[in-house]
Short mmCIF file of C-alpha atoms and ligand atoms in Angstrom, two decimals:
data_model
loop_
_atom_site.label_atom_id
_atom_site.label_comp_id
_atom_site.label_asym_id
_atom_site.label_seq_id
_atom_site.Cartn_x
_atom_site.Cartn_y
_atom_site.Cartn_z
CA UNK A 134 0.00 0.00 0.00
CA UNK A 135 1.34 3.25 -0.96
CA UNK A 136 1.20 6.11 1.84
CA UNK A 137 1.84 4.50 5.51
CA UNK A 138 3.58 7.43 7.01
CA UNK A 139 0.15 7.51 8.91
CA UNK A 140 1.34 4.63 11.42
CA UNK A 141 3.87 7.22 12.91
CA UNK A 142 0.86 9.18 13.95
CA UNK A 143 0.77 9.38 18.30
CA UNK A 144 -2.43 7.56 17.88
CA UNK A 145 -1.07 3.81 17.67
CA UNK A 146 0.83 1.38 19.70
CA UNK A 147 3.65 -0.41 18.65
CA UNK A 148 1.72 -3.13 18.09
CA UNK A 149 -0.27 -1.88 15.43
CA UNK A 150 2.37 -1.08 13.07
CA UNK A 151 3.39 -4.55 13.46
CA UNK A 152 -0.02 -5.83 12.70
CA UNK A 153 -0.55 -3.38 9.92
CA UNK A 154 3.14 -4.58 8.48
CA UNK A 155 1.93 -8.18 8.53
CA UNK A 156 -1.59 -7.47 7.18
CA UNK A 157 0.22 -5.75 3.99
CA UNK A 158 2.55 -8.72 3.18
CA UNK A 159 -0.19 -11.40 3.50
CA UNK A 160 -2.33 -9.13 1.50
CA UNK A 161 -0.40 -8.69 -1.32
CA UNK A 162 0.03 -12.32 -1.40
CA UNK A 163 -3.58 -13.14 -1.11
CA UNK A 164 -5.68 -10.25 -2.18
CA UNK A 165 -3.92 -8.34 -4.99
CA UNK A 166 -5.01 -10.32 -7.55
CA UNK A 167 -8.81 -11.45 -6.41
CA UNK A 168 -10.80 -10.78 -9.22
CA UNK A 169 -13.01 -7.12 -9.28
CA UNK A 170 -16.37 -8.52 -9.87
CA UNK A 171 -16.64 -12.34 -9.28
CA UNK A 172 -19.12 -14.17 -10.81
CA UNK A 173 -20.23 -16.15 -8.00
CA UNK A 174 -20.29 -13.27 -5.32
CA UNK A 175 -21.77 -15.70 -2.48
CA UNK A 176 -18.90 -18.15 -2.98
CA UNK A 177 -16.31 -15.28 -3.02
CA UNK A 178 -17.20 -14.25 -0.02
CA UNK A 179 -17.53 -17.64 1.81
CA UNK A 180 -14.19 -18.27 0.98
CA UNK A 181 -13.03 -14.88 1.80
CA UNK A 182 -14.16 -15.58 5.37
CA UNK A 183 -12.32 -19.07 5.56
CA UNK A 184 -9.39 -17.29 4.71
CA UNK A 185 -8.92 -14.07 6.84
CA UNK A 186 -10.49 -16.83 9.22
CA UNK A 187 -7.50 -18.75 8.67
CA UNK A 188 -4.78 -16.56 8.83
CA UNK A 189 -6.16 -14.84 12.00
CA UNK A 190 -7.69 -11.55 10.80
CA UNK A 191 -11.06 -12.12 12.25
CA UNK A 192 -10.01 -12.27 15.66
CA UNK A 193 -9.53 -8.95 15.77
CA UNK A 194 -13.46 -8.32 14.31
CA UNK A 195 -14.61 -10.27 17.44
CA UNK A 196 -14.66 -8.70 20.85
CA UNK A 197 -15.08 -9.89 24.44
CA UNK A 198 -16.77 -8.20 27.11
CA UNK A 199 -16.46 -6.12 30.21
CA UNK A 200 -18.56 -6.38 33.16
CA UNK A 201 -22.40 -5.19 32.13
CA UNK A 202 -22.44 -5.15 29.01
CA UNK A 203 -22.01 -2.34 26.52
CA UNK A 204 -18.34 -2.30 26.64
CA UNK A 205 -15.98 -3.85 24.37
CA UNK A 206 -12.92 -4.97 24.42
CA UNK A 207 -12.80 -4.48 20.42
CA UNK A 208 -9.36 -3.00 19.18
CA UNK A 209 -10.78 -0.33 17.39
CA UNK A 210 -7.50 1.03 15.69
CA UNK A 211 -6.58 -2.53 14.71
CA UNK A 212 -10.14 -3.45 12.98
CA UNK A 213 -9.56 -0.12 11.19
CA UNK A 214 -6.18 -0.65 10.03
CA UNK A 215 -7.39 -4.09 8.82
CA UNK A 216 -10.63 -2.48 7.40
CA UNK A 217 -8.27 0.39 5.30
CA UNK A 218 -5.71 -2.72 3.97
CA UNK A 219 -8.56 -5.09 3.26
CA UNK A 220 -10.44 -2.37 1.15
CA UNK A 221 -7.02 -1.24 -0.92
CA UNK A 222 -6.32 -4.21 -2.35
CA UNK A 223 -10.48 -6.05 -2.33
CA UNK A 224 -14.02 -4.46 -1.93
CA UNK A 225 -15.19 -8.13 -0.87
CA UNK A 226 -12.42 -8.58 1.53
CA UNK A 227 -13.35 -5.95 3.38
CA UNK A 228 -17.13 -6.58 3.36
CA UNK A 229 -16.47 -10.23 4.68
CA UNK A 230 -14.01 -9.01 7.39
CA UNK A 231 -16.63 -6.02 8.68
CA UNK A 232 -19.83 -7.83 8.40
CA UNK A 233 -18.33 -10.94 11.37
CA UNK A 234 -17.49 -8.12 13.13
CA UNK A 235 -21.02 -5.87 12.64
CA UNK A 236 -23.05 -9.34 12.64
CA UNK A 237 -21.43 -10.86 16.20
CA UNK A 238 -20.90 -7.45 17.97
CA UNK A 239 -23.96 -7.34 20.03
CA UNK A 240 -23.15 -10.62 20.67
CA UNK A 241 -19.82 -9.56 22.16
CA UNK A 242 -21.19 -6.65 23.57
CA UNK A 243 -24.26 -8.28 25.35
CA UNK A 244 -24.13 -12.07 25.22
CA UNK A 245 -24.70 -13.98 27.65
CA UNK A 246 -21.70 -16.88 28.53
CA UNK A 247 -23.42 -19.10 26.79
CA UNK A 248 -24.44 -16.93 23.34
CA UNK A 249 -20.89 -15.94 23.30
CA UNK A 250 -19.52 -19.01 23.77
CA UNK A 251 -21.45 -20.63 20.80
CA UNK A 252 -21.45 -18.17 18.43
CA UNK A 253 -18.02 -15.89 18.73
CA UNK A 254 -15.41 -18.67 18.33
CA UNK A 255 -16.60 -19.55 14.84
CA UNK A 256 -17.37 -16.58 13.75
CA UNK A 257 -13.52 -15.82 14.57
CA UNK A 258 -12.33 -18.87 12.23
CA UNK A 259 -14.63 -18.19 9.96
CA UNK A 260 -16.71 -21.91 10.31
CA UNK A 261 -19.60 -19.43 10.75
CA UNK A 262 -20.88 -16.59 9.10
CA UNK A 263 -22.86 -13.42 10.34
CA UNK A 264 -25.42 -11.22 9.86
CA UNK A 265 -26.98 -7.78 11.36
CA UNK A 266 -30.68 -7.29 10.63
CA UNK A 267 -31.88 -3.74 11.97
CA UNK A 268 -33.42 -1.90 8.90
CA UNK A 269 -36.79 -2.94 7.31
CA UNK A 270 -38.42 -1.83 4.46
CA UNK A 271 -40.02 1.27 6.07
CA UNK A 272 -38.01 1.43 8.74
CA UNK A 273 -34.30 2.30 7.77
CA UNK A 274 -32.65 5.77 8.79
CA UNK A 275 -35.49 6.17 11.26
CA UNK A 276 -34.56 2.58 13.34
CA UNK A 277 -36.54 2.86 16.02
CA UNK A 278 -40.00 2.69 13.74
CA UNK A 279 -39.15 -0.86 13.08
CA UNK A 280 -42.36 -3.13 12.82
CA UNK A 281 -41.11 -6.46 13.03
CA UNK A 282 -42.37 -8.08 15.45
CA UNK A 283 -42.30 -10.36 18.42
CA UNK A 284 -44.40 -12.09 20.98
CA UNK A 285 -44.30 -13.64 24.00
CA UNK A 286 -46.05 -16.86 23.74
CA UNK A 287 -45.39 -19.06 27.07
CA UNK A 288 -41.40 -19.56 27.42
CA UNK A 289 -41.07 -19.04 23.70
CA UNK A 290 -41.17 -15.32 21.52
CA UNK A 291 -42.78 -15.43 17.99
CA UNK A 292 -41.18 -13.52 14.86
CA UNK A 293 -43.04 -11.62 12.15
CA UNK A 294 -42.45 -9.29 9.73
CA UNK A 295 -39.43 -8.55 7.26
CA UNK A 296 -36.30 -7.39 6.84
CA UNK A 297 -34.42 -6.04 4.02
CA UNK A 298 -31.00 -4.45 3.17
CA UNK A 299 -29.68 -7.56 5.24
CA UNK A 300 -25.64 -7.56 4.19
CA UNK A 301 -25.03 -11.83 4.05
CA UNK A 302 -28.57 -12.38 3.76
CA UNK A 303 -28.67 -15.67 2.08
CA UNK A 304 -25.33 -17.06 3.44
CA UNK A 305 -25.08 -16.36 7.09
CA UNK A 306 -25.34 -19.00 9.65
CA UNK A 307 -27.10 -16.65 12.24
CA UNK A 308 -28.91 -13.39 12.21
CA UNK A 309 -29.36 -10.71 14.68
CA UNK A 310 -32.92 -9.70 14.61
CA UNK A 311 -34.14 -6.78 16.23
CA UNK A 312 -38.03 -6.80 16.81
CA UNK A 313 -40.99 -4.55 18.23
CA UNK A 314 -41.79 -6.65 21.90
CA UNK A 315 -43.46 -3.95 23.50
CA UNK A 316 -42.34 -2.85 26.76
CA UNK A 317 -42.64 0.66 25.47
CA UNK A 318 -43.00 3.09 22.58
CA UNK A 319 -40.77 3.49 19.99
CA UNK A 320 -37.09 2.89 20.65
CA UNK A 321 -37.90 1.22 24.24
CA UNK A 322 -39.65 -1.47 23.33
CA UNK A 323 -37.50 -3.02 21.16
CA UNK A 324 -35.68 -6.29 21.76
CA UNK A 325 -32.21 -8.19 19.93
CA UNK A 326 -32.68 -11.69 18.90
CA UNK A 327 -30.06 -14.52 17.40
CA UNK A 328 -32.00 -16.63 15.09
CA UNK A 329 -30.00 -19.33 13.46
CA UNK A 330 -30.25 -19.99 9.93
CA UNK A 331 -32.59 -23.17 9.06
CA UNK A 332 -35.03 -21.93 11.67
CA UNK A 333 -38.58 -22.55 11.07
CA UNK A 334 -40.22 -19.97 10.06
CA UNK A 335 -37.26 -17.81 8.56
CA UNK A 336 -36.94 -17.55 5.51
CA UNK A 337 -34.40 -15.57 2.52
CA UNK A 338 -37.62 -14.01 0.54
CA UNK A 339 -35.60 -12.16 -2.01
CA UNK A 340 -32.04 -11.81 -2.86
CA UNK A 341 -30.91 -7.73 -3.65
CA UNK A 342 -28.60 -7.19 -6.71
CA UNK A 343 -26.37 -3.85 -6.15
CA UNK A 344 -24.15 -2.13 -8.25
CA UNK A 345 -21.23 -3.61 -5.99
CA UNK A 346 -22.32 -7.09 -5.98
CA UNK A 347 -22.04 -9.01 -2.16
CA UNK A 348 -24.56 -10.69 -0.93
CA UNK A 349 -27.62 -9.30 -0.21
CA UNK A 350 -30.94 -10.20 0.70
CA UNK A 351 -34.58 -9.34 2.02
CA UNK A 352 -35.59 -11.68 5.40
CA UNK A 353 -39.46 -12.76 5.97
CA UNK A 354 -40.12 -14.51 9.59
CA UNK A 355 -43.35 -16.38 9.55
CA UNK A 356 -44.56 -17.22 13.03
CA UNK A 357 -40.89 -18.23 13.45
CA UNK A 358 -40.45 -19.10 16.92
CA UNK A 359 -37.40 -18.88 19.41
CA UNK A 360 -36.75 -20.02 22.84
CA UNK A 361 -36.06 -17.21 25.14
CA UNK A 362 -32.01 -18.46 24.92
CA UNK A 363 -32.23 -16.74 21.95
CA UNK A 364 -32.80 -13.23 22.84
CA UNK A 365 -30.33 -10.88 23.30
CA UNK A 366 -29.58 -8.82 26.35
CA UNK A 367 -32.91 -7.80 28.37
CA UNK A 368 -35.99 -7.33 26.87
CA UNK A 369 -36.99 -3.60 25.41
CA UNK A 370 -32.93 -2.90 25.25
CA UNK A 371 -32.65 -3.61 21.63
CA UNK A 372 -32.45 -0.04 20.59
CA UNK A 373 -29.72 0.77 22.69
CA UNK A 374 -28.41 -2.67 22.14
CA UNK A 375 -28.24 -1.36 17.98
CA UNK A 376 -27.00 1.71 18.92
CA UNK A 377 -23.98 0.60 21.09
CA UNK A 378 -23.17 -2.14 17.93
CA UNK A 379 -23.33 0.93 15.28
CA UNK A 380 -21.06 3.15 17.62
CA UNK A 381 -18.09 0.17 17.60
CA UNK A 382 -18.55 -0.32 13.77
CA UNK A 383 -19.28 3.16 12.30
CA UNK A 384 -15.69 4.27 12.85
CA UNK A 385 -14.17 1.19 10.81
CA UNK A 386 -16.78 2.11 8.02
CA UNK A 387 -14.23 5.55 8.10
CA UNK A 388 -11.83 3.20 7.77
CA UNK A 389 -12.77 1.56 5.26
CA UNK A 390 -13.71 4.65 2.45
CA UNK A 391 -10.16 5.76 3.96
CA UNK A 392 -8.92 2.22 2.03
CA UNK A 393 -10.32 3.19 -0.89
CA UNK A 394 -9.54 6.31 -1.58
CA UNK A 395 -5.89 5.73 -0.46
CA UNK A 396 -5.92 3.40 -3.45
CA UNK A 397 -7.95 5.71 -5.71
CA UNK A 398 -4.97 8.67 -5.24
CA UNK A 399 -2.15 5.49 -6.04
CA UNK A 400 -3.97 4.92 -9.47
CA UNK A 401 -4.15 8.61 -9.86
CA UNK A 402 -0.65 9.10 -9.49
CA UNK A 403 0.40 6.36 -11.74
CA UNK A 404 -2.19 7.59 -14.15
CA UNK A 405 0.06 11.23 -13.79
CA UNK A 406 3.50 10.21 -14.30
CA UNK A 407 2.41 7.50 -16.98
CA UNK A 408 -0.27 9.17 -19.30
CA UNK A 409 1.60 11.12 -22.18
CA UNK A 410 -0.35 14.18 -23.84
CA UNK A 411 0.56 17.24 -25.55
CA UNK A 412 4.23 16.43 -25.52
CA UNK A 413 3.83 16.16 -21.52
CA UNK A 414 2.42 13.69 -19.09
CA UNK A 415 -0.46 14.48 -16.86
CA UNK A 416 1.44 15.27 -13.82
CA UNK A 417 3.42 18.22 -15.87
CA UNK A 418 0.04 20.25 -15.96
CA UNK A 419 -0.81 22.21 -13.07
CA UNK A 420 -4.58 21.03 -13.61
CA UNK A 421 -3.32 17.77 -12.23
CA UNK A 422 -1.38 19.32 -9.69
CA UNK A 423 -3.99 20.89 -8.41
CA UNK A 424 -6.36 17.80 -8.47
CA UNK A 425 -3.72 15.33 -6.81
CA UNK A 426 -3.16 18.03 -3.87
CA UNK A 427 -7.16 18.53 -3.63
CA UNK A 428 -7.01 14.60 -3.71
CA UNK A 429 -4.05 14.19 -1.08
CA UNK A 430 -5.28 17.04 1.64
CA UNK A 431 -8.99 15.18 1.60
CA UNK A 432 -6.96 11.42 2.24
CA UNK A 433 -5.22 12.94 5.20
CA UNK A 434 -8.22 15.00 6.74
CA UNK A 435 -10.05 11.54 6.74
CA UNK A 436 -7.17 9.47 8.13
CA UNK A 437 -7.07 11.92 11.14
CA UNK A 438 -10.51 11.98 11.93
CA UNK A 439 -10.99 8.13 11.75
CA UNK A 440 -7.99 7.31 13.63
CA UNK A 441 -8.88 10.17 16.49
CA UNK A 442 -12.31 8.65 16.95
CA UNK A 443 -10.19 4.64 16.61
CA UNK A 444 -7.85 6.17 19.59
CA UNK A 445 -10.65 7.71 21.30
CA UNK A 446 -13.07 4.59 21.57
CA UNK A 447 -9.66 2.33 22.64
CA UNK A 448 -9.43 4.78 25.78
CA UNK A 449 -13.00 3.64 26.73
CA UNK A 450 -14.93 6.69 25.83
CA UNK A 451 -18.02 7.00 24.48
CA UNK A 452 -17.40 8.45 20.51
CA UNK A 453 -21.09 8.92 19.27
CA UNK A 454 -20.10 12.15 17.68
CA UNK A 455 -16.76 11.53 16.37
CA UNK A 456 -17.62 8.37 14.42
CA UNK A 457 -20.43 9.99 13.10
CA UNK A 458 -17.71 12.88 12.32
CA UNK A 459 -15.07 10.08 10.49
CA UNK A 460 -17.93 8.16 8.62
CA UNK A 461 -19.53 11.17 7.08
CA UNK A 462 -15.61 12.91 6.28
CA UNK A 463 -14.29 9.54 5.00
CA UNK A 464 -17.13 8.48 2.97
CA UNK A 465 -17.71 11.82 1.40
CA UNK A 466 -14.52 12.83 0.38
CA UNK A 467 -13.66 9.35 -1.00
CA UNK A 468 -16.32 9.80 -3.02
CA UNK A 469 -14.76 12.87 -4.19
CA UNK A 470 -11.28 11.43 -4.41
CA UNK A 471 -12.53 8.33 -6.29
CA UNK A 472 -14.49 10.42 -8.82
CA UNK A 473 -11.19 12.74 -9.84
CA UNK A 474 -9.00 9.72 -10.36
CA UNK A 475 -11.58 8.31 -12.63
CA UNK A 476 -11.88 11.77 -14.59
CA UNK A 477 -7.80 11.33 -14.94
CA UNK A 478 -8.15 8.21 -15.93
CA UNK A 479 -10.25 9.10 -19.02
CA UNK A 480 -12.30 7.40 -20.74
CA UNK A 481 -10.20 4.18 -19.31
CA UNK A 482 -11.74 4.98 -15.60
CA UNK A 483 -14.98 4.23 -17.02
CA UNK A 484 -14.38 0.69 -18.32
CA UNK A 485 -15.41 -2.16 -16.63
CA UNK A 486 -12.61 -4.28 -15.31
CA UNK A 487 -10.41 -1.14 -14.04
CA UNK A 488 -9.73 -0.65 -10.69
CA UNK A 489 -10.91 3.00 -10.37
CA UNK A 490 -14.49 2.37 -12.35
CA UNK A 491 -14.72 -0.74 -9.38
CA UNK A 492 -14.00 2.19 -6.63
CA UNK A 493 -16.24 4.17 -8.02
CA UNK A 494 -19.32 1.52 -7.53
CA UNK A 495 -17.89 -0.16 -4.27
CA UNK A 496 -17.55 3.95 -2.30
CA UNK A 497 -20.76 4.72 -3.25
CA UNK A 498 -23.10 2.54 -0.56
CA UNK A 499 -21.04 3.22 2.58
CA UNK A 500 -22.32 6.88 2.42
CA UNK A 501 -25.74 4.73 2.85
CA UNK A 502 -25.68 2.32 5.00
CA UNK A 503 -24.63 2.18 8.86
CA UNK A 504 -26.04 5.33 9.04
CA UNK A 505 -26.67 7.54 5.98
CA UNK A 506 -24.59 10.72 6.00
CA UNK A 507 -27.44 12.90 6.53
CA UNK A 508 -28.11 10.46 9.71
CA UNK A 509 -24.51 11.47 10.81
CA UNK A 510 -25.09 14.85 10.47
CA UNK A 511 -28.18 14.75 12.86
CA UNK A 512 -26.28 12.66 15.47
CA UNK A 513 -23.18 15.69 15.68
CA UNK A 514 -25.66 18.25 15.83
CA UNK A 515 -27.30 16.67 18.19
CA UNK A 516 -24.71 15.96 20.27
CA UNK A 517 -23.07 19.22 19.93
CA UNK A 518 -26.14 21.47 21.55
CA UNK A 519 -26.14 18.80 24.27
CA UNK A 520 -22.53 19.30 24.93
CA UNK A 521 -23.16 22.95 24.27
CA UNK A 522 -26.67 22.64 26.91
CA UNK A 523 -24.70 20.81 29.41
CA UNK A 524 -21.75 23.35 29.80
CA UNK A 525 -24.41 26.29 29.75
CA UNK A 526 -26.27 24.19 32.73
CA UNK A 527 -22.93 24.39 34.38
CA UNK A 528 -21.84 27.45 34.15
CA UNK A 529 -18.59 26.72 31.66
CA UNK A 530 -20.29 28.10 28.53
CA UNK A 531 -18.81 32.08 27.47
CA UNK A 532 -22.17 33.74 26.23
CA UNK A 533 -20.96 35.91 23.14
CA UNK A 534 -24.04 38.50 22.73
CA UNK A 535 -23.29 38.88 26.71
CA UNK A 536 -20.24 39.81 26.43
N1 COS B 606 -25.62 4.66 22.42
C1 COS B 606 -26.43 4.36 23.47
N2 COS B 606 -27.74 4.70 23.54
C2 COS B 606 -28.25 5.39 22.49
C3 COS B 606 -27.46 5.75 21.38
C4 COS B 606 -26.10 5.37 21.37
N3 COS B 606 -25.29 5.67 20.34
N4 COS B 606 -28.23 6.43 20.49
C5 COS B 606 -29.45 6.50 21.04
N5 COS B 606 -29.45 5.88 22.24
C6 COS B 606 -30.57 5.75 23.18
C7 COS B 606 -31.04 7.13 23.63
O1 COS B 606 -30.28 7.59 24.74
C8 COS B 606 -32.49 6.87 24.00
O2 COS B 606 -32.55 6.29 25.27
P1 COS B 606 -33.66 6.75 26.35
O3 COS B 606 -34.99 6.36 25.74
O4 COS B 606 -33.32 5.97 27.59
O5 COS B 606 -33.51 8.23 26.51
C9 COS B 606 -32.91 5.81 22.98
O6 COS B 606 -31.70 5.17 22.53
C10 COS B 606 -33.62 6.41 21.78
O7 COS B 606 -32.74 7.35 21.19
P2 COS B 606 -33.24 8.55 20.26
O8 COS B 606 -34.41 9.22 20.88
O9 COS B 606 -32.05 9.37 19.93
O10 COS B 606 -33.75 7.73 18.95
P3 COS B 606 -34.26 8.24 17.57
O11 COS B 606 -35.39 7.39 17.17
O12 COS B 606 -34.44 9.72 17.58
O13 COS B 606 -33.06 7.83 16.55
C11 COS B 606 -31.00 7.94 15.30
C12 COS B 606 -31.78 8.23 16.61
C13 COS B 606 -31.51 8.73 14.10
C14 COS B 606 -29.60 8.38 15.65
C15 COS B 606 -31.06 6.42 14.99
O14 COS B 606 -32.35 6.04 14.55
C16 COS B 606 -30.06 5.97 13.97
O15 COS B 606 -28.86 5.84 14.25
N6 COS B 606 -30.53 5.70 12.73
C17 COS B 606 -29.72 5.11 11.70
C18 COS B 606 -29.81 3.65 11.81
C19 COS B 606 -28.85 2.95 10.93
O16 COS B 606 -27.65 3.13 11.06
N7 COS B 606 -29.39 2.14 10.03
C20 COS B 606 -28.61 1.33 9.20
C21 COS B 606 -28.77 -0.09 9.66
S1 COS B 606 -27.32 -0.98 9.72
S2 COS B 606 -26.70 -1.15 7.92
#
């Protein structure tokens, strides 16, 4: 990977530049030349997960737990470092090595012995694949109006409704399901479920097709029924339970736009020194110039946000504002990024089967999903005028017009 001055950065241990030196060689080796756009996505993928399984990588993805619940013991600069790698070199790499970590992480986070013990080993050697199933089909940004529902019935709950958008929908071993229980309106009565694949009643309804092809797929549950050893954490907490999940994850989808556009500038700047025109090459004009430096100043402003909110979450605070921050930087600018090294690329950077025109497709969901930019830009602003409400309350705000 081209730019890793990065790792000097005060924000990493020691350790992490040896894992992110490792991570690079086996990547090259194993990743460099997986195919852009297989034609058997679902296969890619499962064997994907066997082999960051193998060689370790989705340890890291999989967390243990402190005392209560709700706080991890994910590395959150390592998952982010293997998030940026993955997505350099493969789109589906990093898909399979962020959805074990999104699909077991409330697991982690709020399992009980048991749940964790069954599920979180195999997830980490890849024997078992997982899935996160929050949004439904009106019910996506706005979480909490999920519909989906289930009922108590004796020492068993029932499941009904759909779900859609469901990344590894169709070849995940276990979902977790959040449904409407009732102990309250809206977000509090809301509950987490693990419902194993083959369950009766569950079914794949409809499989998605995206301009990034990984597997996709819309859930039905049908009278599905699950002993109570399959809920997750108490009952009406599956809000907060979604929440807590999103906050661990959102930061490595920073990390992962971060990936891409790091390799989007690298085929820019080959594209420069390379492309002859006009008795030049590209990088001779100060058109390009400008672009590159545009291109370069946006990689680095996204490297420092995602790694602040990485090194903040690893010193155990809560970093609901600067992951929304990072996701909505990274995934915005790489989007920029990507689209410039595509418009120096030509007419090239639109062809299928090169790298940049691949970019281009894989960037453009992650300003979507775990929280659609305009979804981080409510959760800043919200937490910005209670930051602001809380120092007025205490007396440690300067008023301007006061003053
Ligand atoms: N950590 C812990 N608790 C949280 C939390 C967080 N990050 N965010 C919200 N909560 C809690 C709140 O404190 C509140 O608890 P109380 O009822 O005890 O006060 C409860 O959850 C409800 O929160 P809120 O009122 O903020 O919920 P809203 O319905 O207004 O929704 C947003 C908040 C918009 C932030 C939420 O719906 C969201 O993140 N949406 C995007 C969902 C998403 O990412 N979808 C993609 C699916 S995964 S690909």
């Amino acid at each position: 990977m081209g730019e890793a001055a990065h790792l000097d950065w005060p924000f990493f241990e020691p350790h992490h530049r040896d894992l992110k030196q490792r991570l690079e060689g086996w990547a090259r080796n194993h990743l460099a030349t997986h195919p852009l756009d297989p034609v058997d996505v679902d296969s890619a993928c499962r064997q994907l997960v066997r082999l960051l399984g193998k060689a370790g990588w989705l340890r890291y993805a999989v967390g243990g737990r402190e005392e209560g619940g709700g706080s991890s013991s994910i590395d959150t600069r390592a998952v982010c470092l293997i998030r940026e790698t993955l997505a350099y070199y493969s789109g589906l790499a990093d898909f399979s090595f962020a959805l074990q970590g999104l699909g077991s992480g409330a697991i982690s986070l709020f399992g009980t012995p048991e749940q964790r013990q069954r599920y979180l080993p195999r997830v980490a050697t890849g024997e078992a694949i997982a899935a996160f199933a929050l949004s439904e089909p009106d019910a996506g940004s706005d979480a909490a109006a999920l519909r989906c529902e289930g009922r108590l019935e004796g020492d068993e709950y029932v499941l009904n409704g759909v779900k859609t958008w469901i990344s590894n929908g169709g070849i995940a071993d276990f979902y977790v399901v959040f449904a409407r229980t009732g102990e309250g309106e809206g977000a509090r009565g809301i509950t987490a479920f693990i419902v194993d694949a083959g369950t009766p009643g569950f079914e794949i309804a409809e499989r998605l097709e995206v301009m990034a092809p990984h597997p996709l797929a819309t859930l039905r549950f049908r009278d599905c029924r699950l002993p109570q050893g399959q809920r997750l954490g108490a009952p009406g907490q599956g809000f907060k339970i979604a929440m807590q999940t999103l906050d661990v994850f959102r930061t490595s989808v920073a990390a992962a736009a971060l990936g891409f556009a790091r390799r989007a500038l690298d085929e820019a700047l080959h594209r420069a020194v390379n492309r002859r025109m006009f008795g030049a090459v590209l990088a001779d004009f100060q058109l390009t110039q400008a672009k590159l430096a545009n291109m370069a100043t946006q990689v680095e402003g996204a490297a420092l946000l995602t790694y602040r909110a990485a090194w903040l979450k690893d010193q155990g605070r809560r970093v609901t504002k600067e992951a929304a921050m990072a996701k909505m930087v990274a995934t915005e600018s790489a989007q920029q990024v990507i689209d410039a090294a595509i418009q120096m690329w030509g007419g090239l950077g639109v062809t299928r089967g090169q790298r940049v025109e691949a970019l281009y497709r894989e960037i453009r969901p992650l300003r979507i999903y775990e929280g659609a930019t305009e979804i981080q830009q409510l959760i800043i602003a919200r937490e910005l005028l209670r930051e602001y409400r809380e120092r007025l309350a205490e007396g440690d705000c300067h008023e301007p017009n006061r003053s």
